[in-house]
PDB file of C-alpha atoms in Angstrom:
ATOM      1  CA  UNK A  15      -7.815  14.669   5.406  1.00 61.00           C
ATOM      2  CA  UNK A  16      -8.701  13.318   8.917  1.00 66.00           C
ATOM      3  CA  UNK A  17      -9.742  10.234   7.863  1.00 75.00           C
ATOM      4  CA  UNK A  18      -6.576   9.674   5.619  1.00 81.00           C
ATOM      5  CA  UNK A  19      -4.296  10.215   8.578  1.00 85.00           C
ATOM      6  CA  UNK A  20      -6.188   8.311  10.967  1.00 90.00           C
ATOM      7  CA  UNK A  21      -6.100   5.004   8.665  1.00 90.00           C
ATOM      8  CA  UNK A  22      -2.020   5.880   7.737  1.00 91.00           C
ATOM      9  CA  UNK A  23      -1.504   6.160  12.009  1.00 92.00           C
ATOM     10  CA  UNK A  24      -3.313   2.704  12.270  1.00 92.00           C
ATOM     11  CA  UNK A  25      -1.149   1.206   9.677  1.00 92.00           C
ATOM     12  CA  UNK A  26       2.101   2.664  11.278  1.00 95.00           C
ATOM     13  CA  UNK A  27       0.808   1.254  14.736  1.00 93.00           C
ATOM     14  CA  UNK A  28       0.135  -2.282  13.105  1.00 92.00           C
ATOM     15  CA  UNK A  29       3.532  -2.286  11.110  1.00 94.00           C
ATOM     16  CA  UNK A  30       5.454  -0.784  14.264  1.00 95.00           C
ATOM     17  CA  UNK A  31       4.074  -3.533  16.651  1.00 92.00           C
ATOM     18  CA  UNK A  32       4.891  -6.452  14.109  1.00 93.00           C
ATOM     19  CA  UNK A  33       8.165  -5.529  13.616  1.00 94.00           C
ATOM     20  CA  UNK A  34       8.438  -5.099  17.714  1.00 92.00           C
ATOM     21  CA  UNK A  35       7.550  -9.091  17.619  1.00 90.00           C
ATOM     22  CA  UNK A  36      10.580  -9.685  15.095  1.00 91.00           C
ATOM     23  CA  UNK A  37      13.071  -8.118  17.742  1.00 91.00           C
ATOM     24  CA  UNK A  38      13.163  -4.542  16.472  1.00 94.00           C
ATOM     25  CA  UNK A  39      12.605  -1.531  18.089  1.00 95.00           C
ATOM     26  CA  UNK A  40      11.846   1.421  15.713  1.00 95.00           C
ATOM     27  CA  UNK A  41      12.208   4.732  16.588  1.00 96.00           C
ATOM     28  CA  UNK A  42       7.925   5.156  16.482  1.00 95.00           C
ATOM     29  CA  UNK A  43       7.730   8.504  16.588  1.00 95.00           C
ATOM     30  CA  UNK A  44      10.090   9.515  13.705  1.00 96.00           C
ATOM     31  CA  UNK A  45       8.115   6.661  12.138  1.00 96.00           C
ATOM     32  CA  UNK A  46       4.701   8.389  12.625  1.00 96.00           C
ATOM     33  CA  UNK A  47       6.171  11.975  12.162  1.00 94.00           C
ATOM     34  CA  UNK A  48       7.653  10.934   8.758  1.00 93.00           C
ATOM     35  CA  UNK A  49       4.854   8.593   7.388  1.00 93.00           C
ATOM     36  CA  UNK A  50       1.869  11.099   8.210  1.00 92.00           C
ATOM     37  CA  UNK A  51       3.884  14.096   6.459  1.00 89.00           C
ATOM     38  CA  UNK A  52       3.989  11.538   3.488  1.00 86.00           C
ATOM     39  CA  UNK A  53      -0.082  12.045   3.555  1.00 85.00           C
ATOM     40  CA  UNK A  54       0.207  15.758   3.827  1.00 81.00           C
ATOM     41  CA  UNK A  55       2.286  15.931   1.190  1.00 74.00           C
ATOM     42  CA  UNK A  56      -0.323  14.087  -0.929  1.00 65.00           C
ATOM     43  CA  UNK A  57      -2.365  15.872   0.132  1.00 64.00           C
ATOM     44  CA  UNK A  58      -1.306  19.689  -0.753  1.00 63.00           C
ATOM     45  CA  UNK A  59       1.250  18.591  -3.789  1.00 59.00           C
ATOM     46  CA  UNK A  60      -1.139  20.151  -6.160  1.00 51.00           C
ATOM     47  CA  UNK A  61      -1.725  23.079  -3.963  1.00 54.00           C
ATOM     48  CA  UNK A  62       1.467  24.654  -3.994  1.00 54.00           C
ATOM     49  CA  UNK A  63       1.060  24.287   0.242  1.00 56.00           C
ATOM     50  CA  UNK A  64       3.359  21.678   1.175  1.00 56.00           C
ATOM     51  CA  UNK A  65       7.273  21.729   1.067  1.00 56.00           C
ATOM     52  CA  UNK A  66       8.702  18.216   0.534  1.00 67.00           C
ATOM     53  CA  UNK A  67      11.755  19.956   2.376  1.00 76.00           C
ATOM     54  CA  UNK A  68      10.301  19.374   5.424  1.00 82.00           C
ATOM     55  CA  UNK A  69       9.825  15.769   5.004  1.00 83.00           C
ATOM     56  CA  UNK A  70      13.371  15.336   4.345  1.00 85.00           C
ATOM     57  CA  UNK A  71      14.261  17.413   7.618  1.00 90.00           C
ATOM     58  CA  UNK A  72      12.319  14.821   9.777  1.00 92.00           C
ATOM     59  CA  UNK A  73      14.593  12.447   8.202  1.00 93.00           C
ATOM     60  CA  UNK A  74      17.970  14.125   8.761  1.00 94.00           C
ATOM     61  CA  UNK A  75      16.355  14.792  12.967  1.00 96.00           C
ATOM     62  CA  UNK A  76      15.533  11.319  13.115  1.00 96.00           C
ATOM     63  CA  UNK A  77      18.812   9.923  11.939  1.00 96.00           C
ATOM     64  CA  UNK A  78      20.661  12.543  14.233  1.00 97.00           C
ATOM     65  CA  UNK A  79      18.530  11.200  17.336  1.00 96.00           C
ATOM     66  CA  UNK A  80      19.490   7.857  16.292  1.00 96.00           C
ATOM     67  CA  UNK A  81      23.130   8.733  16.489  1.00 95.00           C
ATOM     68  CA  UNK A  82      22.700  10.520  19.363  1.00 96.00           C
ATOM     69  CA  UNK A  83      21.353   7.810  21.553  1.00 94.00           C
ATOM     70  CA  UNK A  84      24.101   5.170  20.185  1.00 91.00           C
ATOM     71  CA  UNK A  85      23.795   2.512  21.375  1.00 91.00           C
ATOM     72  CA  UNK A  86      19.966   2.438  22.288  1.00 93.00           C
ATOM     73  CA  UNK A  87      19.046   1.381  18.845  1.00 94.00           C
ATOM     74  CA  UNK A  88      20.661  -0.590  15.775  1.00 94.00           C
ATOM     75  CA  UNK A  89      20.784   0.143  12.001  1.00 95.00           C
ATOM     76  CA  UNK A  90      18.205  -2.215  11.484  1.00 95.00           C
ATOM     77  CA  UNK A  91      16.064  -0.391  13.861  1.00 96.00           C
ATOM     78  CA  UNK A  92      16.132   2.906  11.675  1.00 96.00           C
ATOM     79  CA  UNK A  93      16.063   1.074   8.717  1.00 96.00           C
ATOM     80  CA  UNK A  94      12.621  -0.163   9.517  1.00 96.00           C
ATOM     81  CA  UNK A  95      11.705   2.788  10.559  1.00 97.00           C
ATOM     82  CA  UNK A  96      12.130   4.121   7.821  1.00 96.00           C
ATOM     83  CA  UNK A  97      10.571   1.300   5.670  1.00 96.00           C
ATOM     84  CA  UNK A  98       7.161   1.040   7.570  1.00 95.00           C
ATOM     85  CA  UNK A  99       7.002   4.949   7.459  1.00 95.00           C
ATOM     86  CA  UNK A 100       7.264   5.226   3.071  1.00 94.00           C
ATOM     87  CA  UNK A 101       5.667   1.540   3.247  1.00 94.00           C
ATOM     88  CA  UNK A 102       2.233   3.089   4.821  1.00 94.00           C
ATOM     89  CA  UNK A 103       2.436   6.488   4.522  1.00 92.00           C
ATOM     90  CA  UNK A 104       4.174   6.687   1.511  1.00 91.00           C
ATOM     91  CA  UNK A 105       2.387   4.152  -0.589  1.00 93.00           C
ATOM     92  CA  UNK A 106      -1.273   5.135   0.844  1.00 92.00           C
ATOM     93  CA  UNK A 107      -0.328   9.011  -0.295  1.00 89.00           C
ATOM     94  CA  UNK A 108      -0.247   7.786  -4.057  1.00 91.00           C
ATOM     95  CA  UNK A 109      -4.157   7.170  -3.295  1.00 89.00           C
ATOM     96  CA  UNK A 110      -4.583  11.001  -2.394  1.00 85.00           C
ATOM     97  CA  UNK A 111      -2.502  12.272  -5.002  1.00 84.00           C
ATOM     98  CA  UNK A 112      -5.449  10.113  -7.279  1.00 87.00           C
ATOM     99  CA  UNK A 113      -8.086  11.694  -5.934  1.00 83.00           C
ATOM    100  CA  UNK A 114      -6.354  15.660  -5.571  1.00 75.00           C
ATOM    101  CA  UNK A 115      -4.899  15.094  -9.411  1.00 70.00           C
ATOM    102  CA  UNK A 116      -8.027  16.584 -10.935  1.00 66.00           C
ATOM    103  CA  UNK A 117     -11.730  17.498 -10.752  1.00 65.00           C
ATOM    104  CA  UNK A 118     -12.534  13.423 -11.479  1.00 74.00           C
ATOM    105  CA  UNK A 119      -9.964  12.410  -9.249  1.00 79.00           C
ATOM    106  CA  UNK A 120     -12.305  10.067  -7.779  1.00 87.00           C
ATOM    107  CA  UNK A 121     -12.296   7.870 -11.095  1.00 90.00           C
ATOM    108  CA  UNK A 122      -8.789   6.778 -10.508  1.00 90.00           C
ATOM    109  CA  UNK A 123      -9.138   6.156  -6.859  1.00 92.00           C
ATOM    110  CA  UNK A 124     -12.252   4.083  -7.690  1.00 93.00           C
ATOM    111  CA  UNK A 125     -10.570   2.193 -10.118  1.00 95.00           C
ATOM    112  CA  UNK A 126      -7.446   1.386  -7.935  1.00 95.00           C
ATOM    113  CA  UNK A 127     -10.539  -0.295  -5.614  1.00 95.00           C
ATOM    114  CA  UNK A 128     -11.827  -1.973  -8.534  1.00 96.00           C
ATOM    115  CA  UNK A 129      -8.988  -3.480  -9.613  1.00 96.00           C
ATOM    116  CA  UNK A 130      -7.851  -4.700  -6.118  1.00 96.00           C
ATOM    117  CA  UNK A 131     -11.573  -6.055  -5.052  1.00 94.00           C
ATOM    118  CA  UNK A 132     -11.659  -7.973  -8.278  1.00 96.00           C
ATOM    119  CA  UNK A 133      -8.012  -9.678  -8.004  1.00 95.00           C
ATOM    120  CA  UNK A 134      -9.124 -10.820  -4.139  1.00 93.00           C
ATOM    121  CA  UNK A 135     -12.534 -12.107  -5.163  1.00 94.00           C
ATOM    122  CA  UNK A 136     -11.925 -13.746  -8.036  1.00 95.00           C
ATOM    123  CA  UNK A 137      -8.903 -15.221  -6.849  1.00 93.00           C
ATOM    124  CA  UNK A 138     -10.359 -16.354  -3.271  1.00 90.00           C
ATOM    125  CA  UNK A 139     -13.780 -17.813  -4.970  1.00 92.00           C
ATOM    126  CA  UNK A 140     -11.699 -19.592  -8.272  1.00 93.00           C
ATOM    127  CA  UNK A 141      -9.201 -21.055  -5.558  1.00 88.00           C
ATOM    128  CA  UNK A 142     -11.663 -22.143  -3.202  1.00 87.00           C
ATOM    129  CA  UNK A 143     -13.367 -23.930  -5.824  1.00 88.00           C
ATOM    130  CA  UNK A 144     -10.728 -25.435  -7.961  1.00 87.00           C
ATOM    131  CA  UNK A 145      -7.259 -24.980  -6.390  1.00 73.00           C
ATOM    132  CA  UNK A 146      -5.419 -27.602  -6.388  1.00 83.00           C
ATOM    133  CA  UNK A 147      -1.705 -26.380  -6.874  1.00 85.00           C
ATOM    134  CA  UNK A 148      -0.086 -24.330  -4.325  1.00 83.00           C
ATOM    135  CA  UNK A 149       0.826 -20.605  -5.013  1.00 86.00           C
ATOM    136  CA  UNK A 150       3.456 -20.187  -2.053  1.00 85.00           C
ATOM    137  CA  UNK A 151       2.921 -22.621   0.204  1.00 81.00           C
ATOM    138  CA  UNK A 152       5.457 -21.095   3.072  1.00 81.00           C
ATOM    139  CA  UNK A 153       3.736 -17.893   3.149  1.00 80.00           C
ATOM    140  CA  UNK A 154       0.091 -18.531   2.338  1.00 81.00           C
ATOM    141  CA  UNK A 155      -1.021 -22.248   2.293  1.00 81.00           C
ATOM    142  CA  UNK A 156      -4.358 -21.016   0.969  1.00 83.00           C
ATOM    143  CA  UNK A 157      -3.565 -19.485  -2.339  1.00 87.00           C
ATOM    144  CA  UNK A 158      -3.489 -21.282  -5.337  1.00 91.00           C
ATOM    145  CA  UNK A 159      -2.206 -20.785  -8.827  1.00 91.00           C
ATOM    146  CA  UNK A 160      -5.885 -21.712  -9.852  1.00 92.00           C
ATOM    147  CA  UNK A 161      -6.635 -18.983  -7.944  1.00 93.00           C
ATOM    148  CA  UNK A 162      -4.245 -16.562  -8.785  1.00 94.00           C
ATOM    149  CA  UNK A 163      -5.223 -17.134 -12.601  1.00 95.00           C
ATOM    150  CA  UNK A 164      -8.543 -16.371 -12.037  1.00 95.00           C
ATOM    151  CA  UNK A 165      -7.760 -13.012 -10.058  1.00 95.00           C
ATOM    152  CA  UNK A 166      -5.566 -11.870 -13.197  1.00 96.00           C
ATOM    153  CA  UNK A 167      -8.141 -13.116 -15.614  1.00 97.00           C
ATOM    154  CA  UNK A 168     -10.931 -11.078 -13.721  1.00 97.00           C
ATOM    155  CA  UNK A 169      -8.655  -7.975 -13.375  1.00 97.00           C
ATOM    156  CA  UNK A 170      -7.971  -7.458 -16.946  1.00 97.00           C
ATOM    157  CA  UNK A 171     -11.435  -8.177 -17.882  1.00 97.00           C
ATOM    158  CA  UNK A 172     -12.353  -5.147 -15.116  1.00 96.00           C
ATOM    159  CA  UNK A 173      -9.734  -3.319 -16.148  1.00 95.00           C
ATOM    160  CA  UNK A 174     -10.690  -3.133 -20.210  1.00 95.00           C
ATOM    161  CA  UNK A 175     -14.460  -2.410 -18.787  1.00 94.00           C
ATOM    162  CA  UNK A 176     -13.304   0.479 -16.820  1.00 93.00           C
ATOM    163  CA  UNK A 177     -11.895   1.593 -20.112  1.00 91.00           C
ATOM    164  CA  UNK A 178     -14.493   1.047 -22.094  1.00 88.00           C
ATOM    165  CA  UNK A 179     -16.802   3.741 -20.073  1.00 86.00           C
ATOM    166  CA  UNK A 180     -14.324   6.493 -19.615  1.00 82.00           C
ATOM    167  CA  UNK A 181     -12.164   6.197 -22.786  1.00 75.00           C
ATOM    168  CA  UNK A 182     -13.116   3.841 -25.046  1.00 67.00           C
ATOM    169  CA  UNK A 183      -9.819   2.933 -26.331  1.00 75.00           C
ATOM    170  CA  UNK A 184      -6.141   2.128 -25.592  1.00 83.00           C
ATOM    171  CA  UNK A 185      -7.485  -1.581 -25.205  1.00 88.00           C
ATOM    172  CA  UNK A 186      -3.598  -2.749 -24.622  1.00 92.00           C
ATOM    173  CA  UNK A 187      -3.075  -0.250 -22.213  1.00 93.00           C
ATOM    174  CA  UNK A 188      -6.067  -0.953 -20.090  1.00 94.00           C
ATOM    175  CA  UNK A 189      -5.344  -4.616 -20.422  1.00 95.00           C
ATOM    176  CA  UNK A 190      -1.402  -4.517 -19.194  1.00 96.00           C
ATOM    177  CA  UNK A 191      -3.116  -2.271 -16.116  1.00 96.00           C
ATOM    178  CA  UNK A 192      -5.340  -5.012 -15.337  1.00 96.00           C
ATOM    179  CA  UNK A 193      -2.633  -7.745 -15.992  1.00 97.00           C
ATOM    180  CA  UNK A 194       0.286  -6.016 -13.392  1.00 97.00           C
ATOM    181  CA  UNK A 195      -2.631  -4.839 -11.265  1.00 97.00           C
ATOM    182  CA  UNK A 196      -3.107  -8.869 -10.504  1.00 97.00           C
ATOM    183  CA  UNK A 197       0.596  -9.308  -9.974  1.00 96.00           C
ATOM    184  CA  UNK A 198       1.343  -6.526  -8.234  1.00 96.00           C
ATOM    185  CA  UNK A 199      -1.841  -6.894  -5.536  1.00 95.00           C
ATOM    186  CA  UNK A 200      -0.790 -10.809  -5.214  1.00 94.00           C
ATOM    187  CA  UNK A 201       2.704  -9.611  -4.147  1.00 94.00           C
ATOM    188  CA  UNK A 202       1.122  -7.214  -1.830  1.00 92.00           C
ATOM    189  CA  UNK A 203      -0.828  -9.677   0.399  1.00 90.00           C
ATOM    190  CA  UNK A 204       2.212 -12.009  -0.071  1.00 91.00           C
ATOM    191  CA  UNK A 205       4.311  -9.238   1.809  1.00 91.00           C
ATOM    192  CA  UNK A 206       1.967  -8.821   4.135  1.00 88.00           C
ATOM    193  CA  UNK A 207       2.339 -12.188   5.016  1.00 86.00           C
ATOM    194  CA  UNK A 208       5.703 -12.262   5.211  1.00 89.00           C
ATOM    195  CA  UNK A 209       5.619  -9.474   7.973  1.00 87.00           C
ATOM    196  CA  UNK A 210       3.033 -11.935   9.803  1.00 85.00           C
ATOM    197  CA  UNK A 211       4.932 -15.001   9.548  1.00 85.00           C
ATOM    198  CA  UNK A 212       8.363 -13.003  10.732  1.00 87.00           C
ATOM    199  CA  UNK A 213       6.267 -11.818  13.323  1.00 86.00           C
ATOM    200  CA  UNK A 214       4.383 -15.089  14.151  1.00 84.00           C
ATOM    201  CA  UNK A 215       1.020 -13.234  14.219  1.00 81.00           C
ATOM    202  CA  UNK A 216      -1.964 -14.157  12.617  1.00 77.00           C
ATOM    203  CA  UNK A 217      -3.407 -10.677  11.578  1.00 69.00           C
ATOM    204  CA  UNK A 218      -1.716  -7.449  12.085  1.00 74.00           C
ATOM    205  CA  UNK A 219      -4.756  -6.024  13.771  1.00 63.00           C
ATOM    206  CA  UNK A 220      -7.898  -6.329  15.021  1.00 58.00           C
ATOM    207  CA  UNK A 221      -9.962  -3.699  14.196  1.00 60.00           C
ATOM    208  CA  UNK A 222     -11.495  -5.597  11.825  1.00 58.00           C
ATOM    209  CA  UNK A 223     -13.013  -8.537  13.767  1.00 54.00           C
ATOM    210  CA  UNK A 224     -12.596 -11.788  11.906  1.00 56.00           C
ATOM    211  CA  UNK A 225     -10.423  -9.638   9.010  1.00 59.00           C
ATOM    212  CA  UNK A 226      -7.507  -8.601  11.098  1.00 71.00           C
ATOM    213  CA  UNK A 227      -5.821  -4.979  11.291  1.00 81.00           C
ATOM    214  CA  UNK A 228      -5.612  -2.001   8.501  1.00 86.00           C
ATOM    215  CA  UNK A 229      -3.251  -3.632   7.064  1.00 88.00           C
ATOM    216  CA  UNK A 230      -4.641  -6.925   6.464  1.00 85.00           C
ATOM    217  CA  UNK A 231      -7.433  -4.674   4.239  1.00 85.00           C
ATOM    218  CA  UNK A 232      -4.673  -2.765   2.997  1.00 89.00           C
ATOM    219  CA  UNK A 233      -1.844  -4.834   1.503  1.00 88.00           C
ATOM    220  CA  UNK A 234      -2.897  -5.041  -1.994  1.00 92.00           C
ATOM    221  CA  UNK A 235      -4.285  -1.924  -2.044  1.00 93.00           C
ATOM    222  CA  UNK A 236      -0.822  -0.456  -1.100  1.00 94.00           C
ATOM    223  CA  UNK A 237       0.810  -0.895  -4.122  1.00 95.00           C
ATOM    224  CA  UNK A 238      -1.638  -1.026  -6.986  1.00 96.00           C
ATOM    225  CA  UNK A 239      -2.207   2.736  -6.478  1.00 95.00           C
ATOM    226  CA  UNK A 240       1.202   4.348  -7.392  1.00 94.00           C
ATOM    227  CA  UNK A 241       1.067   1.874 -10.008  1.00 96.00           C
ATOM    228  CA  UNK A 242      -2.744   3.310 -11.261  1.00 94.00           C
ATOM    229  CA  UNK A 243      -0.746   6.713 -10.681  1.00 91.00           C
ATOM    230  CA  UNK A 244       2.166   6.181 -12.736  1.00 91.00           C
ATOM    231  CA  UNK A 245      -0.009   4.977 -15.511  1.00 90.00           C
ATOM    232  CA  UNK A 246      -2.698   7.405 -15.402  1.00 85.00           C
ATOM    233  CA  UNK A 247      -0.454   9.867 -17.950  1.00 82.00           C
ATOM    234  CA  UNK A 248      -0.419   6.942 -20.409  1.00 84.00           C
ATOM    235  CA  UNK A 249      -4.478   6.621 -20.242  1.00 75.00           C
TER     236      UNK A 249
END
């Protein structure tokens, strides 16, 4: 549980201090408060511990602070608040909702890391090799449709594997998985780098020397797990 926390309050601090660059100035600590309770509630969900009641209370304080101190901050202040707090805290809780689901839990947060390491190898060694057509030039120079083809081709192929051992059938199913998994972790490191680029930094952190910030290792990641999670019942 620790551990969880401590990489969601990394996030938040990367996300906050970008959006500080762009000219905002979120309300942090509602941001923190409300993005962290996103991981307890994760966490306990299948416990019967947690009450998502109190996650919408934080909410209703925060927005009465923020109306309280009018002027001090804008709408667009709270609104990214709010935004980084559900975009870290509330996307990285679908990963321990995964792994608390059941006794195998672990499966389907492994396989959210398969899917997401295969997409960024294959498409990083297939567009270093043979890219020649850019995929979005304005936000990432360096991938490639070439590349991008060879993430999704890669994905579905680890994504029918991963079937294969623990079922052994629903081939379509385990195919479409791999399929939006590659679409949906491209459009996560293309957000990412549309926070950068509004921000005019190069990596959101540097915890990672050479790799950047949490959320640099994080943006794909991000959203292929509620989409493993709302596909697990189908499986």
């Amino acid at each position: 549980m620790l551990g969880s926390l401590a990489v969601a309050a990394l996030g938040l601090y990367e996300f906050y201090r970008l959006t500080s660059s762009m000219g905002h100035k979120p309300l942090t600590w509602w941001g923190y408060c409300i993005g962290l309770n996103c991981i307890l509630f994760g966490i306990y969900l299948w416990h019967g511990q947690y009450f998502p009641q109190t996650l919408w209370l934080l909410m209703v304080l925060a927005v009465v602070h923020f109306a309280a101190a009018f002027p001090k901050w804008t709408l667009s202040d709270l609104a990214v608040t709010f935004f980084g707090a559900f975009y870290v805290g509330g996307l990285l809780s679908f990963l321990i909702r995964l792994r608390e689901f059941e006794a195998q839990g672990w499966m389907w947060v492994l396989l959210v890391f398969l899917l997401t390491w295969a997409n960024d190898t294959a498409a990083y060694f297939v567009g270093s090799k043979m890219g020649k057509h850019p995929l979005c030039p304005k936000l990432s120079p360096n991938k490639t449709v070439e590349g991008f083809l060879g993430g999704l081709i890669v994905t579905i192929l680890s994504a029918l594997l991963f079937g294969q051992l623990v079922s052994g059938n629903n081939y379509f199913l385990w195919g479409l998985l791999g399929l939006l998994a590659a679409v949906v972790g491209t459009t996560g490191d293309l957000l990412e780098s549309t926070y950068k680029r509004l921000a005019q930094a190069k990596d959101s952190g540097v915890l990672f020397p050479g790799h950047g910030g949490v959320l640099d290792r994080l943006d794909s990641l991000l959203l292929v797990a509620p989409l493993v999670y709302y596909f697990m019942p189908l499986l």
